[in-house]
């Protein structure tokens, strides 16, 4: 006889097909178990996770999440949930900024996992040290931002996202995307820049000013992952090293205030995303639609090249990236990847050429270091031989000069020039 109050996400366990539904404010005196009902605080809205089996039959409700670690005024309001291969449950709770909530297979609290870090600069630390209470009250609040979504990989790593990105120069350093291990440590590999979608402080049209608003993440095969940008209505795809591969999707055309122009592929308010093989599904809350995106030939080749890279098949990977570069000569991912292929095959000149085209200064420097070392080793014998011969020749010429060329007088041009 029970009904959902505020359901807002669903997760399907790949091991047994169980369905977990987050009902953010679904607990009340009528539907709560007796041992929970007697502890309910009417001033705090409480939520629950409802588990069904693969045939939609009721299994259990998880709602009594408590621990001495959690704040006294903590209200369990699950908004996102994921379950790993051994049954551990990871939850994003609304308004909770201490990280993900980890529950065991019984639904009991285990720990807070991967709380977002927030750091002060040295200058700000000194400011706060000498500031008065009134001045501290005027300073920015550096409370960590809560997670807004998560996904779990086949090997039980957890991708988590926040939608507030600030750089070191802004004072607060928090990442859009993290890859957490069982201890809650961020183990994401980054080749260069962090994956953050778009970051533009000034937009030409004045509408999309500032960084992306990341609202979802999906773990893909071969270490890839995708993030969903609600602000610019795009999906960004990265490989296991954080290299940006491509993006797709677009917002509607709002140039005409009376008519919103929708074309195939546009989104208005994307809120969730998932992948099945090479197909991406994006849920649009305003249009009440699920947009389905299939890979083009270009995207399929990028996925194939990434798979070969993930399996360390560099020769075959290079051939596929060459094909991609023919389809898109401006592909930074293709040029940079070809540079990495050449680097691993110790073709330093080719690697430096590709890295130069993509402004990858760090990788260029590494390739240049090995190219210089190789050049020195290759020409060392010839160089030393030339230097020795030059020293011998100069020594002999000096002795012959002294023997056969008379010393100049002080009044001669040579003498005066030597004196000068």
Tab-separated table of C-alpha atoms in Angstrom, residues 53-346:
chain	number	residue	atom	x	y	z
A	53	UNK	CA	14.296	-7.752	-7.222
A	54	UNK	CA	14.688	-8.063	-10.995
A	55	UNK	CA	10.963	-8.914	-11.271
A	56	UNK	CA	9.988	-5.711	-9.388
A	57	UNK	CA	9.019	-7.579	-6.202
A	58	UNK	CA	9.660	-5.755	-2.930
A	59	UNK	CA	12.834	-6.830	-1.078
A	60	UNK	CA	13.576	-4.269	1.650
A	61	UNK	CA	13.778	-0.618	2.692
A	62	UNK	CA	17.006	1.024	3.894
A	63	UNK	CA	16.163	4.078	5.979
A	64	UNK	CA	17.744	3.911	9.441
A	65	UNK	CA	21.233	5.215	8.715
A	66	UNK	CA	22.879	6.412	11.919
A	67	UNK	CA	26.330	6.581	13.477
A	68	UNK	CA	28.308	8.587	15.997
A	69	UNK	CA	30.407	9.741	13.051
A	70	UNK	CA	27.443	11.509	11.474
A	71	UNK	CA	26.304	14.961	12.691
A	72	UNK	CA	23.517	15.162	15.281
A	73	UNK	CA	21.235	16.938	12.820
A	74	UNK	CA	21.975	14.508	9.973
A	75	UNK	CA	18.974	13.644	7.810
A	76	UNK	CA	19.353	10.665	5.474
A	77	UNK	CA	18.042	11.940	2.129
A	78	UNK	CA	19.487	9.673	-0.587
A	79	UNK	CA	19.598	11.164	-4.061
A	80	UNK	CA	21.969	8.735	-5.837
A	81	UNK	CA	23.012	5.174	-5.107
A	82	UNK	CA	25.402	2.557	-6.510
A	83	UNK	CA	26.214	-1.001	-5.436
A	84	UNK	CA	29.519	-2.794	-6.041
A	85	UNK	CA	30.156	-6.448	-6.893
A	86	UNK	CA	30.151	-7.626	-3.254
A	87	UNK	CA	27.034	-5.749	-2.205
A	88	UNK	CA	28.457	-2.615	-0.589
A	89	UNK	CA	26.107	0.347	-1.054
A	90	UNK	CA	27.376	3.865	-1.778
A	91	UNK	CA	24.974	6.769	-1.361
A	92	UNK	CA	24.914	10.484	-2.148
A	93	UNK	CA	22.773	12.168	0.520
A	94	UNK	CA	21.292	15.611	-0.076
A	95	UNK	CA	22.974	18.397	1.938
A	96	UNK	CA	25.723	16.102	3.255
A	97	UNK	CA	29.249	17.325	2.409
A	98	UNK	CA	31.363	14.766	4.285
A	99	UNK	CA	31.629	12.492	1.244
A	100	UNK	CA	29.771	9.419	0.071
A	101	UNK	CA	27.969	7.286	2.659
A	102	UNK	CA	29.098	3.668	2.537
A	103	UNK	CA	26.702	0.993	3.798
A	104	UNK	CA	27.355	-2.734	4.139
A	105	UNK	CA	25.253	-5.478	2.558
A	106	UNK	CA	22.795	-5.207	5.483
A	107	UNK	CA	22.331	-1.497	4.871
A	108	UNK	CA	24.215	-0.440	8.002
A	109	UNK	CA	26.604	2.517	8.106
A	110	UNK	CA	30.299	1.775	7.520
A	111	UNK	CA	32.081	5.052	6.807
A	112	UNK	CA	32.091	8.389	4.987
A	113	UNK	CA	34.095	7.887	1.822
A	114	UNK	CA	36.177	10.437	-0.088
A	115	UNK	CA	35.144	13.759	1.438
A	116	UNK	CA	35.977	16.566	-1.025
A	117	UNK	CA	39.082	18.494	0.041
A	118	UNK	CA	39.078	22.257	0.398
A	119	UNK	CA	42.331	24.130	0.935
A	120	UNK	CA	43.413	27.666	1.777
A	121	UNK	CA	46.295	29.414	0.094
A	122	UNK	CA	49.208	30.547	2.314
A	123	UNK	CA	48.078	34.157	1.958
A	124	UNK	CA	44.550	33.279	3.093
A	125	UNK	CA	45.897	31.284	6.051
A	126	UNK	CA	47.854	34.356	7.182
A	127	UNK	CA	44.833	36.587	6.650
A	128	UNK	CA	42.698	34.402	8.891
A	129	UNK	CA	45.438	34.157	11.496
A	130	UNK	CA	45.460	37.923	12.105
A	131	UNK	CA	41.817	38.707	11.259
A	132	UNK	CA	39.233	39.682	13.817
A	133	UNK	CA	36.032	37.687	14.316
A	134	UNK	CA	34.124	40.263	12.294
A	135	UNK	CA	36.627	40.082	9.439
A	136	UNK	CA	36.526	36.269	9.421
A	137	UNK	CA	32.746	36.422	9.121
A	138	UNK	CA	33.167	38.494	5.951
A	139	UNK	CA	35.580	36.030	4.366
A	140	UNK	CA	34.507	33.338	1.919
A	141	UNK	CA	33.093	30.117	3.242
A	142	UNK	CA	35.386	27.206	2.340
A	143	UNK	CA	32.965	24.425	3.195
A	144	UNK	CA	33.504	21.477	0.829
A	145	UNK	CA	30.838	21.006	-1.826
A	146	UNK	CA	28.711	17.887	-1.591
A	147	UNK	CA	28.788	15.183	-4.239
A	148	UNK	CA	25.890	15.184	-6.680
A	149	UNK	CA	26.349	11.868	-8.515
A	150	UNK	CA	28.363	8.682	-8.784
A	151	UNK	CA	28.947	5.575	-10.868
A	152	UNK	CA	30.853	2.378	-10.218
A	153	UNK	CA	33.206	0.459	-12.513
A	154	UNK	CA	33.394	-3.276	-13.135
A	155	UNK	CA	36.447	-3.437	-10.825
A	156	UNK	CA	34.629	-1.499	-8.047
A	157	UNK	CA	36.240	1.916	-8.403
A	158	UNK	CA	33.818	4.786	-7.822
A	159	UNK	CA	33.540	7.850	-10.041
A	160	UNK	CA	32.016	10.774	-8.151
A	161	UNK	CA	31.139	14.291	-9.295
A	162	UNK	CA	30.451	17.739	-7.912
A	163	UNK	CA	28.989	20.653	-9.873
A	164	UNK	CA	31.073	23.467	-8.336
A	165	UNK	CA	34.546	23.717	-9.828
A	166	UNK	CA	37.068	26.243	-8.569
A	167	UNK	CA	40.727	26.521	-9.506
A	168	UNK	CA	43.753	27.215	-7.345
A	169	UNK	CA	43.713	30.871	-8.390
A	170	UNK	CA	40.123	31.100	-7.154
A	171	UNK	CA	41.351	29.986	-3.732
A	172	UNK	CA	39.472	26.694	-3.400
A	173	UNK	CA	40.642	23.557	-5.182
A	174	UNK	CA	37.957	20.971	-5.807
A	175	UNK	CA	37.741	18.568	-8.719
A	176	UNK	CA	34.729	18.011	-10.897
A	177	UNK	CA	35.427	14.282	-11.138
A	178	UNK	CA	37.212	11.878	-8.815
A	179	UNK	CA	37.993	8.190	-9.062
A	180	UNK	CA	37.881	6.719	-5.560
A	181	UNK	CA	39.318	3.419	-4.353
A	182	UNK	CA	38.074	1.423	-1.359
A	183	UNK	CA	39.890	3.775	1.039
A	184	UNK	CA	38.325	6.861	-0.479
A	185	UNK	CA	41.555	8.072	-2.114
A	186	UNK	CA	41.415	9.738	-5.511
A	187	UNK	CA	43.425	7.500	-7.871
A	188	UNK	CA	42.519	9.166	-11.146
A	189	UNK	CA	45.383	9.257	-13.662
A	190	UNK	CA	45.799	12.639	-15.343
A	191	UNK	CA	48.027	13.028	-18.389
A	192	UNK	CA	47.686	16.829	-18.487
A	193	UNK	CA	44.604	18.844	-17.566
A	194	UNK	CA	41.856	17.707	-15.237
A	195	UNK	CA	38.578	16.650	-16.871
A	196	UNK	CA	36.243	19.577	-16.371
A	197	UNK	CA	34.193	19.936	-19.553
A	198	UNK	CA	34.277	23.594	-20.591
A	199	UNK	CA	35.821	26.375	-18.549
A	200	UNK	CA	35.156	29.814	-20.007
A	201	UNK	CA	35.137	32.917	-17.831
A	202	UNK	CA	33.805	35.011	-20.709
A	203	UNK	CA	31.286	33.739	-23.240
A	204	UNK	CA	30.745	35.484	-26.554
A	205	UNK	CA	26.971	35.266	-26.277
A	206	UNK	CA	26.947	36.097	-22.565
A	207	UNK	CA	24.746	33.094	-21.767
A	208	UNK	CA	27.210	30.380	-20.719
A	209	UNK	CA	29.597	32.329	-18.530
A	210	UNK	CA	31.764	30.239	-16.223
A	211	UNK	CA	32.648	26.563	-15.838
A	212	UNK	CA	30.476	23.591	-16.682
A	213	UNK	CA	27.901	22.207	-14.250
A	214	UNK	CA	28.657	18.494	-14.102
A	215	UNK	CA	25.608	16.501	-12.997
A	216	UNK	CA	26.443	12.890	-13.902
A	217	UNK	CA	29.293	10.526	-14.701
A	218	UNK	CA	29.312	7.147	-16.457
A	219	UNK	CA	32.080	4.553	-16.395
A	220	UNK	CA	32.737	3.088	-19.859
A	221	UNK	CA	34.804	0.172	-21.124
A	222	UNK	CA	38.620	0.239	-21.353
A	223	UNK	CA	39.002	2.818	-18.592
A	224	UNK	CA	37.009	5.524	-20.376
A	225	UNK	CA	34.399	7.668	-18.667
A	226	UNK	CA	31.914	10.353	-19.665
A	227	UNK	CA	30.586	13.390	-17.796
A	228	UNK	CA	27.351	15.309	-18.398
A	229	UNK	CA	27.334	19.123	-18.454
A	230	UNK	CA	23.940	20.575	-17.539
A	231	UNK	CA	24.941	24.169	-18.372
A	232	UNK	CA	26.040	23.671	-21.972
A	233	UNK	CA	24.019	20.480	-22.520
A	234	UNK	CA	26.974	18.373	-23.624
A	235	UNK	CA	28.533	14.989	-22.915
A	236	UNK	CA	32.348	14.908	-22.643
A	237	UNK	CA	34.253	11.631	-23.071
A	238	UNK	CA	37.745	10.979	-21.626
A	239	UNK	CA	40.161	8.049	-21.667
A	240	UNK	CA	41.749	6.444	-18.597
A	241	UNK	CA	44.496	9.103	-18.560
A	242	UNK	CA	42.080	12.021	-18.493
A	243	UNK	CA	42.655	12.924	-22.152
A	244	UNK	CA	39.640	14.566	-23.755
A	245	UNK	CA	38.510	12.445	-26.717
A	246	UNK	CA	35.358	14.172	-27.983
A	247	UNK	CA	32.059	15.702	-26.897
A	248	UNK	CA	28.545	15.834	-28.314
A	249	UNK	CA	25.138	17.328	-27.625
A	250	UNK	CA	24.024	20.942	-27.785
A	251	UNK	CA	21.598	23.392	-26.159
A	252	UNK	CA	18.578	24.693	-28.058
A	253	UNK	CA	18.796	27.905	-30.037
A	254	UNK	CA	17.399	30.711	-27.894
A	255	UNK	CA	18.177	33.478	-30.372
A	256	UNK	CA	14.443	33.875	-31.022
A	257	UNK	CA	12.722	34.564	-27.693
A	258	UNK	CA	9.329	33.549	-29.089
A	259	UNK	CA	10.374	30.248	-30.649
A	260	UNK	CA	12.822	27.802	-29.085
A	261	UNK	CA	14.487	26.002	-31.936
A	262	UNK	CA	15.002	22.289	-31.251
A	263	UNK	CA	16.950	20.165	-33.682
A	264	UNK	CA	18.094	16.568	-33.419
A	265	UNK	CA	20.568	16.138	-30.609
A	266	UNK	CA	19.790	19.282	-28.641
A	267	UNK	CA	19.072	19.188	-24.926
A	268	UNK	CA	17.355	21.650	-22.619
A	269	UNK	CA	17.993	20.430	-19.047
A	270	UNK	CA	19.949	17.166	-19.028
A	271	UNK	CA	19.932	15.589	-15.562
A	272	UNK	CA	21.127	11.990	-16.009
A	273	UNK	CA	23.150	9.849	-18.406
A	274	UNK	CA	24.025	6.214	-18.915
A	275	UNK	CA	25.728	4.093	-21.553
A	276	UNK	CA	24.944	0.675	-22.969
A	277	UNK	CA	27.810	-0.449	-25.179
A	278	UNK	CA	28.424	2.345	-27.681
A	279	UNK	CA	25.032	3.965	-27.129
A	280	UNK	CA	24.500	6.913	-24.792
A	281	UNK	CA	21.158	7.736	-23.149
A	282	UNK	CA	20.576	11.230	-21.755
A	283	UNK	CA	17.502	12.103	-19.681
A	284	UNK	CA	16.130	15.608	-20.327
A	285	UNK	CA	13.950	16.808	-17.435
A	286	UNK	CA	12.403	19.779	-19.261
A	287	UNK	CA	11.571	18.001	-22.501
A	288	UNK	CA	10.535	14.771	-20.712
A	289	UNK	CA	12.557	12.751	-23.191
A	290	UNK	CA	15.410	10.293	-23.307
A	291	UNK	CA	17.811	11.303	-26.069
A	292	UNK	CA	19.637	8.346	-27.627
A	293	UNK	CA	23.063	8.917	-29.200
A	294	UNK	CA	24.884	6.305	-31.280
A	295	UNK	CA	28.555	6.572	-32.194
A	296	UNK	CA	29.455	7.717	-35.683
A	297	UNK	CA	32.261	6.086	-37.647
A	298	UNK	CA	34.546	8.759	-36.191
A	299	UNK	CA	33.496	7.933	-32.616
A	300	UNK	CA	33.778	4.189	-33.192
A	301	UNK	CA	37.359	4.581	-34.410
A	302	UNK	CA	38.226	6.651	-31.319
A	303	UNK	CA	36.750	3.942	-29.085
A	304	UNK	CA	38.730	1.301	-31.009
A	305	UNK	CA	41.988	3.270	-30.723
A	306	UNK	CA	41.380	3.757	-27.006
A	307	UNK	CA	40.809	0.022	-26.555
A	308	UNK	CA	44.093	-0.753	-28.327
A	309	UNK	CA	45.874	1.813	-26.186
A	310	UNK	CA	44.379	0.326	-23.028
A	311	UNK	CA	45.685	-3.116	-24.108
A	312	UNK	CA	49.161	-1.715	-24.981
A	313	UNK	CA	48.878	-2.581	-28.696
A	314	UNK	CA	50.674	0.568	-29.852
A	315	UNK	CA	51.346	-0.399	-33.475
A	316	UNK	CA	47.674	-1.111	-34.200
A	317	UNK	CA	46.661	1.932	-32.149
A	318	UNK	CA	48.819	4.203	-34.303
A	319	UNK	CA	47.191	2.918	-37.493
A	320	UNK	CA	43.698	3.676	-36.163
A	321	UNK	CA	44.684	7.177	-35.023
A	322	UNK	CA	46.070	7.810	-38.532
A	323	UNK	CA	42.636	6.921	-39.925
A	324	UNK	CA	40.997	9.254	-37.395
A	325	UNK	CA	43.325	12.080	-38.403
A	326	UNK	CA	42.188	11.648	-42.028
A	327	UNK	CA	38.575	12.114	-40.890
A	328	UNK	CA	39.453	15.146	-38.761
A	329	UNK	CA	42.807	16.798	-39.372
A	330	UNK	CA	42.190	19.121	-36.402
A	331	UNK	CA	41.756	16.310	-33.855
A	332	UNK	CA	43.998	17.177	-30.910
A	333	UNK	CA	43.275	13.759	-29.392
A	334	UNK	CA	44.550	12.005	-32.534
A	335	UNK	CA	47.699	14.120	-32.793
A	336	UNK	CA	48.512	13.828	-29.119
A	337	UNK	CA	47.856	10.070	-29.141
A	338	UNK	CA	50.057	9.608	-32.213
A	339	UNK	CA	52.715	11.526	-30.319
A	340	UNK	CA	52.356	9.117	-27.391
A	341	UNK	CA	52.537	6.120	-29.774
A	342	UNK	CA	55.724	7.497	-31.309
A	343	UNK	CA	57.089	8.197	-27.833
A	344	UNK	CA	56.537	4.603	-26.722
A	345	UNK	CA	58.150	3.364	-29.954
A	346	UNK	CA	61.119	5.696	-29.213
